[in-house]
PDB file of C-alpha atoms in Angstrom:
ATOM      1  CA  PRO L   1     -52.187  69.632-110.209  1.00 66.00           C
ATOM      2  CA  ALA L   2     -53.208  72.086-112.269  1.00 75.00           C
ATOM      3  CA  SER L   3     -50.272  74.701-112.032  1.00 74.00           C
ATOM      4  CA  VAL L   4     -47.870  71.742-113.456  1.00 75.00           C
ATOM      5  CA  TYR L   5     -50.652  72.007-116.802  1.00 77.00           C
ATOM      6  CA  ASN L   6     -50.646  75.488-117.233  1.00 79.00           C
ATOM      7  CA  HIS L   7     -47.056  75.428-116.813  1.00 76.00           C
ATOM      8  CA  LEU L   8     -46.401  72.752-119.512  1.00 80.00           C
ATOM      9  CA  ASP L   9     -49.319  74.394-121.737  1.00 83.00           C
ATOM     10  CA  PHE L  10     -47.634  78.249-120.858  1.00 83.00           C
ATOM     11  CA  GLN L  11     -44.081  76.584-122.159  1.00 83.00           C
ATOM     12  CA  HIS L  12     -45.329  74.312-125.083  1.00 88.00           C
ATOM     13  CA  PRO L  13     -43.130  75.616-127.511  1.00 92.00           C
ATOM     14  CA  LYS L  14     -39.864  75.108-125.729  1.00 91.00           C
ATOM     15  CA  LEU L  15     -41.488  71.544-124.665  1.00 90.00           C
ATOM     16  CA  ARG L  16     -41.990  70.912-128.178  1.00 93.00           C
ATOM     17  CA  ASP L  17     -38.360  72.361-129.441  1.00 95.00           C
ATOM     18  CA  THR L  18     -36.642  70.434-126.629  1.00 93.00           C
ATOM     19  CA  ILE L  19     -38.574  67.001-128.023  1.00 94.00           C
ATOM     20  CA  ILE L  20     -37.619  67.583-131.823  1.00 94.00           C
ATOM     21  CA  ARG L  21     -33.982  68.565-130.760  1.00 96.00           C
ATOM     22  CA  ILE L  22     -34.036  64.400-128.740  1.00 96.00           C
ATOM     23  CA  LEU L  23     -35.556  63.412-131.892  1.00 94.00           C
ATOM     24  CA  ALA L  24     -33.809  64.611-134.390  1.00 94.00           C
ATOM     25  CA  SER L  25     -30.444  63.869-132.166  1.00 95.00           C
ATOM     26  CA  LYS L  26     -31.130  60.248-132.544  1.00 95.00           C
ATOM     27  CA  ARG L  27     -29.843  57.904-135.968  1.00 93.00           C
ATOM     28  CA  VAL L  28     -32.174  56.019-137.116  1.00 93.00           C
ATOM     29  CA  GLU L  29     -31.166  53.311-136.241  1.00 93.00           C
ATOM     30  CA  GLU L  30     -31.791  54.283-133.077  1.00 93.00           C
ATOM     31  CA  LEU L  31     -35.711  55.142-133.167  1.00 92.00           C
ATOM     32  CA  ASP L  32     -36.304  51.893-135.083  1.00 91.00           C
ATOM     33  CA  ASN L  33     -35.139  49.768-132.713  1.00 92.00           C
ATOM     34  CA  PRO L  34     -37.824  49.113-129.945  1.00 91.00           C
ATOM     35  CA  GLU L  35     -35.040  48.649-126.575  1.00 94.00           C
ATOM     36  CA  ASP L  36     -33.376  52.216-127.575  1.00 94.00           C
ATOM     37  CA  ARG L  37     -36.999  54.438-128.001  1.00 94.00           C
ATOM     38  CA  GLU L  38     -37.366  53.319-123.968  1.00 95.00           C
ATOM     39  CA  PHE L  39     -34.142  55.122-123.906  1.00 96.00           C
ATOM     40  CA  ILE L  40     -35.214  58.357-125.665  1.00 96.00           C
ATOM     41  CA  LYS L  41     -38.653  58.205-123.678  1.00 96.00           C
ATOM     42  CA  ASP L  42     -36.468  58.302-120.417  1.00 97.00           C
ATOM     43  CA  ASP L  43     -34.458  61.452-122.384  1.00 97.00           C
ATOM     44  CA  ILE L  44     -37.699  63.226-122.894  1.00 96.00           C
ATOM     45  CA  ARG L  45     -38.763  62.348-119.060  1.00 96.00           C
ATOM     46  CA  PHE L  46     -35.713  64.235-118.265  1.00 95.00           C
ATOM     47  CA  ALA L  47     -35.690  67.548-120.856  1.00 93.00           C
ATOM     48  CA  VAL L  48     -38.986  67.584-119.909  1.00 89.00           C
ATOM     49  CA  ASN L  49     -39.225  67.256-115.837  1.00 89.00           C
ATOM     50  CA  ARG L  50     -36.191  69.210-115.784  1.00 89.00           C
ATOM     51  CA  LEU L  51     -38.389  71.785-117.100  1.00 83.00           C
ATOM     52  CA  LEU L  52     -40.648  71.610-114.930  1.00 80.00           C
ATOM     53  CA  GLU L  53     -37.828  71.799-112.651  1.00 81.00           C
ATOM     54  CA  ALA L  54     -36.812  75.285-114.171  1.00 78.00           C
ATOM     55  CA  GLY L  55     -40.549  76.987-114.071  1.00 69.00           C
ATOM     56  CA  LEU L  56     -40.965  75.691-110.435  1.00 67.00           C
ATOM     57  CA  ALA L  57     -43.840  73.539-110.700  1.00 67.00           C
ATOM     58  CA  ARG L  58     -44.645  71.399-108.812  1.00 71.00           C
ATOM     59  CA  GLY L  59     -45.154  67.948-110.370  1.00 76.00           C
ATOM     60  CA  GLU L  60     -43.242  65.436-112.538  1.00 84.00           C
ATOM     61  CA  VAL L  61     -43.541  63.580-115.398  1.00 88.00           C
ATOM     62  CA  LEU L  62     -42.903  59.594-114.711  1.00 92.00           C
ATOM     63  CA  GLN L  63     -43.988  57.826-117.989  1.00 95.00           C
ATOM     64  CA  VAL L  64     -43.631  59.001-121.798  1.00 95.00           C
ATOM     65  CA  TYR L  65     -46.113  56.993-124.081  1.00 94.00           C
ATOM     66  CA  PHE L  66     -45.681  57.432-127.723  1.00 91.00           C
ATOM     67  CA  SER L  67     -49.234  57.648-129.283  1.00 89.00           C
ATOM     68  CA  GLU L  68     -47.911  57.529-133.104  1.00 86.00           C
ATOM     69  CA  PHE L  69     -44.126  56.942-133.898  1.00 82.00           C
ATOM     70  CA  ILE L  70     -43.605  57.648-137.561  1.00 85.00           C
ATOM     71  CA  ILE L  71     -40.000  57.650-138.859  1.00 84.00           C
ATOM     72  CA  GLN L  72     -39.354  58.689-142.607  1.00 80.00           C
TER      73      GLN L  72
END
């Protein structure tokens, strides 16, 4: 729904910070392992859904996709 998109847009800085914190908390070995990346996607999905619930937006992230994954 449009309200979910609007809420995500409004929460963009908080959302970005949350995702960066999740990724920064992982070891390189976890980021490099495809199986561990699936767990990281779940962590991100759960965190985004918590933000949506906190904002009372009616919607849910069902899947997280990485279009690029660069480890420096």
